[in-house]
Coordinates of C-alpha atoms in Angstrom, one line a residue:
M1 CA -0.3 -0.3 0.1
T2 CA 1.2 3.1 -1.1
D3 CA 2.2 5.8 2.3
N4 CA -0.7 8.1 1.5
T5 CA 1.4 11.0 3.8
A6 CA 4.5 10.7 1.5
V7 CA 2.6 11.0 -2.7
P8 CA 2.2 13.7 -4.5
D9 CA -1.1 15.6 -5.0
W10 CA -0.5 14.9 -9.1
E11 CA 0.1 10.8 -8.6
K12 CA -2.5 10.8 -5.7
R13 CA -5.2 12.4 -8.4
F14 CA -3.8 8.6 -11.1
R15 CA -3.9 6.9 -7.5
A16 CA -7.6 7.7 -5.6
P17 CA -9.6 4.4 -6.3
R18 CA -12.3 5.0 -8.8
V19 CA -15.7 4.1 -10.0
G20 CA -17.1 5.1 -13.8
L21 CA -21.4 4.2 -14.1
P22 CA -22.8 1.4 -13.0
D23 CA -24.2 -0.5 -15.4
W24 CA -27.7 -2.6 -15.3
A25 CA -29.5 -5.6 -15.9
E26 CA -32.5 -4.3 -17.8
D27 CA -34.7 -7.0 -15.9
A28 CA -33.1 -7.5 -12.6
P29 CA -32.2 -3.7 -11.8
D30 CA -30.8 -4.8 -8.7
R31 CA -27.2 -6.1 -10.1
S32 CA -24.7 -4.3 -12.3
L33 CA -21.1 -4.2 -13.1
F34 CA -18.8 -1.3 -13.3
V35 CA -15.4 -0.2 -13.4
S36 CA -12.9 0.5 -10.5
N37 CA -9.2 1.1 -10.4
A38 CA -9.9 -0.8 -6.9
T39 CA -6.9 -2.9 -7.7
G40 CA -4.5 -0.7 -9.1
T41 CA -5.8 -1.7 -12.6
Y42 CA -9.0 -1.0 -14.2
E43 CA -11.0 -4.2 -13.6
L44 CA -15.1 -5.0 -14.0
Y45 CA -16.7 -5.3 -10.9
A46 CA -20.7 -7.2 -9.4
W47 CA -22.5 -5.1 -7.8
D48 CA -26.0 -6.9 -5.8
R49 CA -28.1 -3.7 -5.1
A50 CA -30.1 -5.6 -3.1
T51 CA -27.1 -7.0 -0.9
G52 CA -24.7 -4.6 -1.1
S53 CA -22.2 -6.8 -1.8
Q54 CA -19.7 -5.8 -4.9
R55 CA -17.3 -8.9 -6.3
Q56 CA -14.2 -8.1 -8.3
A57 CA -15.5 -9.8 -11.8
T58 CA -12.2 -9.8 -14.0
D59 CA -8.2 -9.8 -13.1
R60 CA -5.7 -9.4 -16.4
P61 CA -2.1 -7.7 -16.0
N62 CA -3.4 -5.0 -18.5
G63 CA -6.6 -4.6 -17.3
T64 CA -10.5 -5.1 -18.4
T65 CA -13.5 -2.8 -19.3
D66 CA -15.5 -3.4 -22.3
G67 CA -18.3 -5.5 -20.5
T68 CA -22.3 -5.7 -19.9
L69 CA -24.9 -8.0 -18.4
S70 CA -27.3 -10.5 -20.0
P71 CA -30.9 -9.1 -19.6
D72 CA -31.4 -11.5 -16.9
G73 CA -28.9 -10.7 -15.1
E74 CA -27.5 -14.4 -14.5
W75 CA -24.2 -14.0 -16.7
I76 CA -21.1 -10.9 -17.2
W77 CA -19.5 -10.9 -20.8
W78 CA -17.1 -9.1 -21.3
F79 CA -14.1 -9.4 -24.0
S80 CA -11.0 -10.8 -23.4
D81 CA -8.7 -9.5 -25.9
T82 CA -4.5 -10.2 -25.8
D83 CA -2.7 -7.1 -23.5
G84 CA -5.0 -4.6 -25.4
D85 CA -4.9 -5.1 -28.7
E86 CA -8.8 -5.0 -29.1
F87 CA -8.7 -8.7 -31.3
G88 CA -10.3 -11.2 -29.1
T89 CA -13.5 -13.1 -28.1
W90 CA -16.8 -12.8 -26.0
V91 CA -16.3 -14.6 -22.4
R92 CA -18.7 -14.3 -20.0
Q93 CA -19.2 -15.7 -16.2
P94 CA -21.9 -16.3 -14.3
F95 CA -23.2 -13.4 -11.9
G96 CA -22.5 -14.7 -8.9
G97 CA -18.8 -16.0 -9.7
G98 CA -17.3 -18.9 -11.2
P99 CA -15.3 -19.7 -14.3
D100 CA -15.0 -17.7 -17.2
E101 CA -16.8 -19.9 -20.5
P102 CA -16.3 -18.8 -24.2
A103 CA -20.2 -16.8 -24.9
T104 CA -19.9 -16.8 -28.7
P105 CA -18.1 -20.8 -29.6
G106 CA -17.9 -21.1 -33.0
L107 CA -16.7 -17.5 -33.4
E108 CA -12.9 -16.7 -34.2
P109 CA -11.3 -13.6 -32.6
S110 CA -12.0 -10.9 -34.0
Y111 CA -11.7 -6.8 -33.6
P112 CA -15.7 -5.6 -31.5
A113 CA -17.7 -4.7 -33.5
G114 CA -21.1 -4.5 -31.0
L115 CA -22.9 -6.2 -29.0
A116 CA -27.0 -7.7 -28.2
I117 CA -27.9 -9.9 -26.0
G118 CA -31.4 -11.2 -25.9
R119 CA -33.0 -12.9 -23.4
D120 CA -34.0 -16.1 -24.7
G121 CA -30.1 -16.5 -24.5
T122 CA -29.6 -15.6 -28.3
S123 CA -26.7 -12.9 -29.4
V124 CA -26.0 -10.7 -31.6
V125 CA -22.0 -10.5 -32.2
G126 CA -20.6 -7.7 -34.6
R127 CA -16.8 -8.4 -35.8
S128 CA -13.8 -6.4 -37.7
T129 CA -11.5 -8.6 -39.5
D130 CA -8.8 -7.3 -42.1
E131 CA -10.2 -10.5 -44.1
D132 CA -13.4 -10.0 -44.0
G133 CA -14.8 -7.0 -43.5
S134 CA -17.7 -6.3 -41.0
T135 CA -19.7 -9.1 -40.2
I136 CA -22.4 -10.0 -37.9
H137 CA -23.7 -13.2 -36.5
V138 CA -26.0 -14.9 -34.8
V139 CA -25.3 -17.1 -31.6
R140 CA -28.2 -19.2 -30.7
P141 CA -28.2 -20.9 -27.4
D142 CA -29.8 -24.5 -29.2
A143 CA -27.6 -24.6 -32.0
A144 CA -24.8 -26.0 -33.4
E145 CA -22.6 -23.4 -34.3
P146 CA -23.0 -19.3 -35.5
V147 CA -25.0 -17.8 -38.6
V148 CA -23.8 -15.5 -40.7
I149 CA -26.6 -12.7 -41.2
Y150 CA -24.1 -9.8 -42.6
R151 CA -21.1 -9.3 -44.6
H152 CA -19.5 -6.2 -46.1
R153 CA -15.8 -5.0 -47.1
E154 CA -16.8 -1.6 -45.7
S155 CA -17.5 -1.0 -41.1
A156 CA -20.7 -1.7 -40.1
G157 CA -21.7 -3.1 -36.0
V158 CA -24.8 -4.3 -34.8
G159 CA -26.7 -1.4 -32.8
D160 CA -29.4 -3.0 -30.8
L161 CA -31.8 -5.9 -31.1
S162 CA -35.4 -5.0 -29.9
H163 CA -37.4 -6.4 -26.8
D164 CA -38.7 -9.5 -28.3
G165 CA -35.4 -10.6 -29.5
T166 CA -37.2 -10.7 -33.4
L167 CA -35.3 -7.2 -34.4
I168 CA -32.0 -6.3 -35.7
A169 CA -30.5 -2.9 -35.2
I170 CA -27.2 -2.0 -38.0
E171 CA -25.1 0.8 -38.3
H172 CA -23.3 0.6 -41.9
T173 CA -21.6 2.7 -44.3
E174 CA -21.7 0.5 -46.8
H175 CA -21.9 3.5 -49.2
G176 CA -18.5 4.2 -47.9
D177 CA -18.0 7.5 -45.7
A178 CA -17.5 5.9 -42.4
M179 CA -18.3 9.1 -40.7
H180 CA -22.0 9.1 -41.9
S181 CA -23.7 6.0 -41.0
A182 CA -26.8 4.7 -42.7
L183 CA -29.6 2.2 -40.7
R184 CA -30.5 -1.4 -41.6
V185 CA -33.4 -3.2 -39.5
V186 CA -33.0 -7.3 -40.0
T187 CA -34.6 -9.9 -39.2
L188 CA -32.7 -13.0 -37.7
D189 CA -32.2 -14.3 -40.5
G190 CA -30.4 -11.4 -41.6
A191 CA -34.4 -10.3 -43.9
T192 CA -34.6 -7.5 -44.0
V193 CA -37.4 -4.9 -43.0
A194 CA -36.3 -1.4 -42.8
E195 CA -33.7 0.7 -43.9
L196 CA -32.9 4.7 -43.4
D197 CA -30.4 6.5 -45.2
D198 CA -29.6 10.2 -44.7
S199 CA -26.4 10.2 -46.7
R200 CA -28.7 9.3 -50.1
G201 CA -25.8 6.4 -50.9
G202 CA -23.2 9.1 -49.7
T203 CA -23.8 11.7 -52.0
V204 CA -25.2 13.3 -48.4
E205 CA -23.3 14.3 -45.6
L206 CA -25.7 13.0 -43.0
G207 CA -25.2 10.4 -40.6
L208 CA -28.0 8.1 -38.4
E209 CA -27.1 6.5 -35.2
V210 CA -28.9 3.6 -33.1
L211 CA -29.9 4.8 -30.1
G212 CA -31.4 1.6 -28.5
F213 CA -35.6 0.1 -29.3
A214 CA -37.8 1.0 -27.1
P215 CA -37.5 -1.1 -23.7
V216 CA -41.3 -2.8 -23.7
A217 CA -42.6 -5.9 -25.6
G218 CA -44.1 -5.3 -28.6
D219 CA -43.4 -2.6 -29.4
T220 CA -41.2 -1.9 -33.0
R221 CA -40.1 1.8 -32.2
L222 CA -36.2 2.2 -32.8
L223 CA -35.1 5.6 -31.1
V224 CA -32.4 7.3 -33.5
G225 CA -30.3 9.8 -33.9
H226 CA -29.7 12.4 -36.9
Q227 CA -27.9 15.4 -38.4
R228 CA -30.8 16.2 -40.3
R229 CA -30.7 20.1 -38.8
G230 CA -26.7 20.1 -38.4
R231 CA -26.7 18.4 -35.9
W232 CA -26.7 15.2 -33.8
E233 CA -29.8 14.7 -32.1
P234 CA -32.8 12.4 -31.5
M235 CA -36.4 11.0 -33.4
V236 CA -38.2 8.5 -33.0
W237 CA -38.7 5.8 -35.8
D238 CA -41.2 3.1 -36.3
V239 CA -39.7 0.7 -37.7
A240 CA -42.7 -1.5 -38.5
T241 CA -45.0 1.5 -39.8
R242 CA -41.8 3.6 -41.2
A243 CA -43.5 6.2 -39.5
E244 CA -41.2 9.0 -38.1
Q245 CA -41.5 11.0 -35.3
D246 CA -39.9 14.4 -35.1
L247 CA -39.4 15.0 -31.4
A248 CA -37.7 18.8 -32.1
I249 CA -35.7 19.7 -28.9
E250 CA -34.3 23.4 -29.2
L251 CA -31.8 22.8 -27.6
P252 CA -28.5 24.8 -29.4
G253 CA -25.9 21.9 -29.2
D254 CA -25.5 18.2 -30.0
V255 CA -28.6 16.2 -28.3
S256 CA -28.4 12.8 -27.4
A257 CA -31.4 9.9 -25.5
E258 CA -31.8 7.0 -24.5
W259 CA -35.2 5.3 -23.1
Y260 CA -37.0 5.4 -19.4
P261 CA -36.9 2.1 -18.3
D262 CA -41.4 2.4 -19.2
G263 CA -40.4 3.2 -22.8
S264 CA -43.1 6.9 -21.6
A265 CA -40.5 8.8 -21.7
L266 CA -36.7 9.7 -22.8
L267 CA -33.3 10.6 -21.4
I268 CA -32.2 13.7 -22.8
A269 CA -28.7 14.3 -23.0
H270 CA -27.7 18.1 -24.2
S271 CA -23.7 19.0 -24.9
F272 CA -23.3 22.4 -26.2
A273 CA -19.8 24.2 -26.2
A274 CA -17.7 22.3 -23.4
R275 CA -20.6 21.4 -21.3
S276 CA -23.3 19.0 -20.8
E277 CA -26.6 18.9 -19.0
L278 CA -29.7 16.4 -18.6
W279 CA -33.6 16.6 -19.3
R280 CA -36.4 14.7 -19.5
Y281 CA -38.8 14.9 -22.6
D282 CA -41.7 13.2 -21.9
L283 CA -42.8 11.7 -25.1
A284 CA -47.0 11.8 -25.1
A285 CA -46.4 15.5 -23.7
R286 CA -43.6 17.0 -26.0
E287 CA -43.0 18.5 -22.8
L288 CA -39.0 19.1 -21.9
V289 CA -37.7 19.5 -18.4
R290 CA -34.5 20.3 -16.8
V291 CA -33.2 17.2 -14.8
Q292 CA -30.9 19.0 -12.3
T293 CA -27.1 19.1 -12.3
P294 CA -24.0 20.9 -11.0
P295 CA -22.8 23.0 -14.0
G296 CA -19.6 20.7 -15.6
T297 CA -19.7 17.8 -17.3
V298 CA -22.1 14.2 -17.3
S299 CA -20.1 11.3 -18.9
G300 CA -23.0 8.6 -18.4
A301 CA -26.5 9.3 -17.3
T302 CA -29.3 6.2 -16.7
A303 CA -32.8 6.5 -16.1
R304 CA -33.9 4.1 -13.9
P305 CA -37.1 1.8 -12.8
D306 CA -38.4 4.4 -10.0
G307 CA -37.7 7.2 -12.8
T308 CA -34.8 8.2 -10.6
V309 CA -31.2 9.3 -12.9
E310 CA -27.8 8.1 -12.2
Y311 CA -25.0 9.6 -13.4
Q312 CA -21.6 10.4 -13.0
W313 CA -20.7 14.2 -13.3
S314 CA -17.3 16.5 -12.7
S315 CA -15.6 19.3 -13.7
A316 CA -12.4 20.7 -14.3
A317 CA -12.0 21.7 -10.7
E318 CA -14.0 18.8 -8.9
P319 CA -13.5 15.0 -9.2
S320 CA -15.8 12.8 -10.7
A321 CA -18.4 11.3 -8.9
V322 CA -21.9 8.5 -9.3
R323 CA -24.6 10.3 -8.3
S324 CA -28.7 10.5 -7.9
T325 CA -31.5 12.7 -8.5
A326 CA -32.6 10.6 -5.5
G327 CA -29.8 12.9 -3.9
G328 CA -26.3 12.1 -2.7
G329 CA -23.5 9.0 -4.3
V330 CA -24.5 5.9 -5.6
L331 CA -21.4 4.2 -6.0
D332 CA -18.7 4.3 -3.2
P333 CA -15.0 3.0 -4.8
P334 CA -14.2 -1.2 -3.9
P335 CA -11.8 -1.9 -1.2
A336 CA -8.5 -1.7 -2.0
T337 CA -6.6 -4.8 -2.1
A338 CA -2.9 -5.3 -0.6
G339 CA -0.7 -3.4 -3.1
G340 CA -3.8 -1.7 -5.0
T341 CA -4.9 1.6 -4.8
P342 CA -5.0 3.3 -1.2
T343 CA -8.5 4.3 0.2
F344 CA -8.9 8.8 -1.1
R345 CA -10.5 11.1 -2.3
P346 CA -8.1 13.2 -5.1
P347 CA -7.5 16.1 -5.4
G348 CA -9.4 18.7 -6.7
S349 CA -7.5 20.8 -9.9
V350 CA -8.2 24.4 -11.4
P351 CA -11.1 25.6 -13.0
V352 CA -10.8 26.7 -16.9
E353 CA -12.1 29.5 -18.3
D354 CA -13.6 29.5 -21.8
V355 CA -12.2 31.4 -24.5
W356 CA -13.6 32.2 -28.0
V357 CA -10.3 33.2 -30.7
E358 CA -11.4 33.9 -34.4
G359 CA -9.9 31.5 -36.9
P360 CA -9.6 30.5 -40.6
G361 CA -12.5 28.3 -40.5
G362 CA -14.3 30.2 -37.7
R363 CA -14.6 31.0 -34.0
I364 CA -12.7 28.7 -32.1
H365 CA -13.2 27.7 -28.5
A366 CA -10.4 26.7 -26.3
L367 CA -9.9 26.2 -22.6
A368 CA -7.3 27.7 -20.7
Q369 CA -6.6 26.8 -17.0
R370 CA -3.4 29.6 -15.1
P371 CA -1.7 27.6 -12.6
A372 CA -2.7 28.7 -8.8
G373 CA 0.1 30.7 -6.8
H374 CA 2.5 30.4 -9.9
G375 CA 2.3 34.9 -10.2
D376 CA 0.5 36.2 -13.2
G377 CA 2.0 34.6 -15.8
P378 CA 3.5 34.9 -19.2
F379 CA 3.6 30.6 -17.8
P380 CA 4.8 27.9 -19.3
T381 CA 1.9 26.2 -20.7
I382 CA 1.0 23.2 -22.9
F383 CA -1.1 23.0 -25.6
E384 CA -2.6 19.2 -24.6
V385 CA -4.7 18.3 -27.6
H386 CA -7.4 16.0 -27.6
G387 CA -7.0 12.7 -29.6
G388 CA -10.3 11.6 -31.8
P389 CA -10.7 13.1 -33.9
T390 CA -14.8 13.3 -33.1
W391 CA -13.5 14.1 -30.0
H392 CA -14.1 17.0 -27.7
D393 CA -12.2 18.7 -24.2
S394 CA -14.5 19.7 -21.4
D395 CA -15.1 20.8 -17.6
A396 CA -14.1 18.0 -16.9
F397 CA -12.1 16.2 -14.0
A398 CA -8.2 15.1 -15.6
A399 CA -5.1 14.4 -13.6
T400 CA -2.8 14.9 -16.5
P401 CA -3.8 18.3 -16.8
A402 CA -4.1 18.8 -13.2
A403 CA -0.6 17.1 -12.6
W404 CA 1.3 20.1 -15.8
L405 CA -0.6 22.6 -12.9
D406 CA 0.9 21.6 -10.2
H407 CA 3.8 22.3 -11.8
G408 CA 3.8 25.8 -12.7
F409 CA 2.4 25.3 -16.9
A410 CA -0.3 27.4 -18.1
V411 CA -2.9 24.4 -19.7
V412 CA -4.6 24.8 -23.1
R413 CA -6.4 22.7 -24.5
V414 CA -8.3 23.1 -28.3
N415 CA -11.9 22.3 -30.1
Y416 CA -10.6 22.4 -33.4
R417 CA -12.6 21.7 -36.8
G418 CA -13.6 17.5 -36.1
S419 CA -14.1 18.3 -32.4
T420 CA -17.7 17.8 -32.3
G421 CA -20.5 19.1 -30.0
Y422 CA -20.0 22.3 -31.9
G423 CA -22.2 21.0 -35.4
R424 CA -22.1 18.4 -37.9
E425 CA -20.6 21.1 -40.7
W426 CA -17.3 22.3 -37.9
T427 CA -17.1 17.9 -36.7
D428 CA -16.9 18.0 -40.6
A429 CA -14.5 20.5 -42.4
L430 CA -11.4 18.2 -41.4
K431 CA -11.8 16.0 -44.7
H432 CA -8.9 15.9 -47.5
R433 CA -5.9 18.4 -45.5
V434 CA -6.5 16.5 -42.9
G435 CA -4.0 17.3 -39.5
L436 CA -3.4 20.6 -41.2
I437 CA -6.7 22.5 -40.7
E438 CA -6.7 21.4 -36.8
L439 CA -3.3 22.7 -37.0
E440 CA -4.2 26.3 -38.5
D441 CA -7.3 26.0 -35.3
I442 CA -4.2 25.7 -32.9
A443 CA -1.9 28.0 -34.3
A444 CA -4.7 30.4 -34.0
V445 CA -5.5 30.0 -30.6
R446 CA -1.5 29.7 -29.6
E447 CA -1.5 33.1 -31.2
W448 CA -3.9 34.1 -28.9
A449 CA -2.4 32.5 -25.6
V450 CA 0.8 34.5 -26.6
A451 CA -1.2 37.9 -26.9
S452 CA -2.7 37.5 -23.8
G453 CA 0.1 37.1 -21.8
L454 CA -0.8 33.7 -20.5
A455 CA 2.1 31.9 -22.1
D456 CA 5.4 32.3 -22.7
P457 CA 6.0 32.1 -26.7
A458 CA 9.8 31.1 -25.9
R459 CA 8.4 28.0 -23.9
L460 CA 5.4 26.7 -25.7
V461 CA 4.9 22.2 -24.9
L462 CA 2.5 20.6 -28.2
S463 CA 1.3 17.9 -26.8
G464 CA -1.6 14.7 -27.4
G465 CA -2.4 11.1 -27.3
S466 CA -3.9 9.3 -30.1
W467 CA -4.5 11.5 -32.9
G468 CA -3.8 14.7 -30.6
G469 CA -0.4 12.6 -30.7
Y470 CA -0.6 12.9 -34.4
L471 CA -1.4 16.3 -33.9
A472 CA 1.3 17.0 -31.8
L473 CA 4.2 15.6 -34.8
L474 CA 2.4 16.9 -37.3
G475 CA 2.6 20.8 -35.5
L476 CA 6.5 20.4 -34.9
G477 CA 7.4 19.5 -38.7
T478 CA 5.0 21.9 -40.5
Q479 CA 5.3 24.5 -37.0
P480 CA 9.1 23.9 -36.2
E481 CA 9.6 27.3 -34.7
A482 CA 6.4 27.7 -32.6
W483 CA 7.2 25.0 -29.9
A484 CA 10.2 24.4 -27.7
V485 CA 8.6 20.6 -26.3
G486 CA 6.9 17.7 -27.7
L487 CA 5.4 14.5 -26.4
A488 CA 3.2 12.4 -28.3
A489 CA 1.0 9.2 -27.5
V490 CA 0.3 6.7 -28.9
P491 CA 0.4 8.3 -32.0
V492 CA -0.2 8.6 -36.6
A493 CA 4.1 8.8 -37.4
D494 CA 3.8 7.6 -40.9
Y495 CA 0.4 7.7 -42.3
V496 CA 1.2 5.5 -45.0
T497 CA 2.3 2.5 -43.1
A498 CA -0.4 3.6 -40.5
Y499 CA -3.0 2.3 -42.8
H500 CA -1.1 -0.6 -44.1
D501 CA -1.2 -1.9 -40.7
E502 CA -4.6 -0.6 -38.7
M503 CA -7.4 -2.4 -38.3
E504 CA -9.6 -3.0 -40.9
A505 CA -12.6 -0.1 -39.1
L506 CA -9.9 3.0 -38.8
K507 CA -8.8 2.0 -42.9
S508 CA -11.8 2.5 -43.5
L509 CA -12.0 5.8 -41.7
D510 CA -8.8 6.7 -43.4
R511 CA -10.5 5.9 -46.7
T512 CA -13.7 8.7 -46.4
L513 CA -10.8 11.5 -44.2
F514 CA -8.8 11.2 -46.8
G515 CA -10.9 10.3 -50.0
G516 CA -9.0 7.3 -51.1
T517 CA -6.2 5.1 -50.4
P518 CA -2.4 5.6 -49.8
E519 CA -1.9 4.1 -53.3
E520 CA -5.3 6.2 -55.1
V521 CA -4.3 9.6 -53.0
P522 CA -0.8 9.6 -52.9
D523 CA -0.1 13.8 -52.6
R524 CA -2.6 13.7 -50.0
F525 CA -1.1 11.3 -47.3
E526 CA 2.1 12.9 -48.0
A527 CA 0.6 16.1 -46.9
S528 CA -0.1 14.8 -43.7
S529 CA 2.0 12.8 -42.9
P530 CA 4.3 13.5 -39.9
L531 CA 7.3 11.7 -41.6
T532 CA 7.2 14.0 -44.5
Y533 CA 8.6 16.9 -42.7
V534 CA 9.8 15.2 -40.0
D535 CA 13.5 16.6 -41.0
A536 CA 12.5 20.2 -39.7
V537 CA 11.7 18.8 -36.6
K538 CA 13.7 21.0 -34.4
A539 CA 12.1 20.3 -30.6
P540 CA 13.2 17.8 -28.2
V541 CA 10.5 15.2 -27.9
H542 CA 9.0 12.3 -26.5
I543 CA 7.6 9.6 -28.1
A544 CA 5.5 6.5 -26.4
A545 CA 4.0 3.4 -27.8
G546 CA 2.0 0.6 -27.2
V547 CA 3.9 -2.4 -28.9
N548 CA 0.5 -4.3 -29.2
D549 CA -1.4 -0.9 -30.7
P550 CA -3.9 -1.7 -33.3
R551 CA -5.0 2.2 -33.9
C552 CA -1.1 3.5 -34.1
P553 CA 0.8 0.7 -34.8
I554 CA 4.5 0.1 -33.6
R555 CA 5.6 0.0 -37.0
Q556 CA 5.0 3.6 -38.3
I557 CA 6.5 4.3 -35.3
E558 CA 9.7 3.0 -36.1
N559 CA 9.5 4.2 -38.9
Y560 CA 9.6 8.0 -37.6
V561 CA 11.8 7.0 -34.4
E562 CA 14.7 6.1 -37.8
R563 CA 14.5 9.4 -39.2
L564 CA 14.8 11.0 -35.9
A565 CA 17.8 8.6 -34.8
A566 CA 19.5 9.3 -38.6
R567 CA 20.1 13.2 -38.2
G568 CA 20.5 13.0 -34.4
A569 CA 18.1 14.9 -33.2
V570 CA 16.8 15.2 -29.6
H571 CA 14.1 13.0 -28.7
Q572 CA 12.9 10.1 -26.2
V573 CA 11.0 6.8 -26.8
Y574 CA 9.0 4.5 -24.1
R575 CA 7.6 1.5 -25.6
Y576 CA 5.6 0.2 -23.3
D577 CA 4.0 -3.8 -23.3
A578 CA 0.1 -2.7 -24.1
G579 CA -2.3 -1.4 -26.7
H580 CA -3.9 2.4 -27.5
G581 CA -2.9 3.4 -23.7
S582 CA -2.8 1.8 -20.3
L583 CA -5.9 0.3 -17.5
V584 CA -2.9 0.6 -15.5
V585 CA -2.3 3.1 -12.4
E586 CA 1.3 2.8 -12.1
E587 CA 1.9 2.9 -16.2
R588 CA -0.2 5.6 -16.7
I589 CA 2.4 7.7 -13.8
K590 CA 5.1 6.2 -15.2
Q591 CA 4.1 7.8 -18.5
V592 CA 3.2 11.2 -17.1
R593 CA 6.3 11.1 -15.0
M594 CA 8.7 10.5 -18.0
E595 CA 6.8 13.5 -19.7
L596 CA 7.5 16.1 -16.9
E597 CA 10.8 15.0 -16.7
F598 CA 11.7 15.2 -20.4
V599 CA 9.9 18.8 -20.6
R600 CA 11.6 19.9 -17.6
K601 CA 15.2 18.5 -18.8
H602 CA 14.2 20.4 -22.0
L603 CA 12.1 23.4 -21.3
P604 CA 14.3 27.3 -21.9
R605 CA 14.5 28.8 -18.3

């Protein structure tokens, strides 16, 4: 057990025990499943609300977070891959404990592409492999072999299974646009019942997403997300009659939804300008009522059978907690095991300031934080670039930015073009000039940070992970005078090699972003690849890479590192035995510590 009195605050934020929002079984709501780091590694836990008992369900060296419950609550399903490579099979174990067993016998390992479990034990399993593309299989408890009901080279996945287990909703991109899915509803033998395609065969950039079938027996309503008014919002589509119920929810940001358990109302999640809030929408009255939550970010929410709402909330200044509209907290972390996470609440951090900057593609929203107790600035400043790219930074608690603030750095996070939460046009804007568009927005915010007196122009750090790591390397090469140090975790470094080595679903996304393959549009891939500009990099650069990463594979990173080494550029590479990030607390701390030490060593004083 770590001596908490000797642990600095920045490490406490990583080590503090935490829990995710509990998932509960539809027909046995007292049975729940949640994720916690209580052992020092993120794993799945079973929670019986009736008795209060908790049980660790998984225990693997590199952690487990992908799991769900069967509708009757009798089984815990979890995805078993190898050391974070995301390639594996579904297994299951009894809720009360017992040995794991194959949940989908007859299916070979693959990348997961959705899962739905029926009340009669039938499961619908989405898979993706380099050889077969996307396939969807029906696995019946009384059948000898799984049955393939869907197959296509482009990306597709299981959206949901109807309450009575007769209809399957599929999201697919057969039209070739991986950013804008179409929907198909089929029977268990694969026969088409209904189709909905706002992209009109890939000619219009409008997408759809499955939000879930109505949780009522015999109900053929499907909750669907659409972009018809320039942002994500829900509608109800009756797949039997083809009738569409436009909800016309007049909120300014992206809107998602899920059903209340009786099917009479929707729990609305509204995301706008880096904050989020909850509402209840009564379908009969067409009335929207606010569900009270504090200002900040709701990262997940679910409506319980009694009508209460449980939600996970945090802000940049306050750590995450699972709360209920009934009042108080919902779930405390499990007791720490020997050698695991010590029991304490993580220290808070610094609130964010909203920044709006005029950029080449419109107003850019950024979040800025000033280190407490370090004077008025200008400060050494780290630009923490989010991944995705279809994601956004929000007013939510995050341990890594808080660590930099503790060490006297200002932190700036930019919701560049490509980010979600600012409308469809903003998200879709990064096509063809991939990476370069995002860096234009980051440059505009960098100019504001310097001009405002927040940032010291001689001590700017460009940092990010995944897509953010890609932008960090690309920025160091295309803007070499702007950055003093660079940090890139699990990045795309050589885009052509990355395309050929990455998982199949990401190949589809890249073809959409670039307008083709590296062979079809070589100039676009060259213009957007960090490897093209590696010889222009002046700043010392630290790179962290997962050796089992299927998203940003190791070979393309090695190609980039070899070019740095060939000209004697200052760099440091850390390779770790996991995939696209680590679920082990001490590994996360180790990586942040390495980045802090690298920056302190190389940043001008």
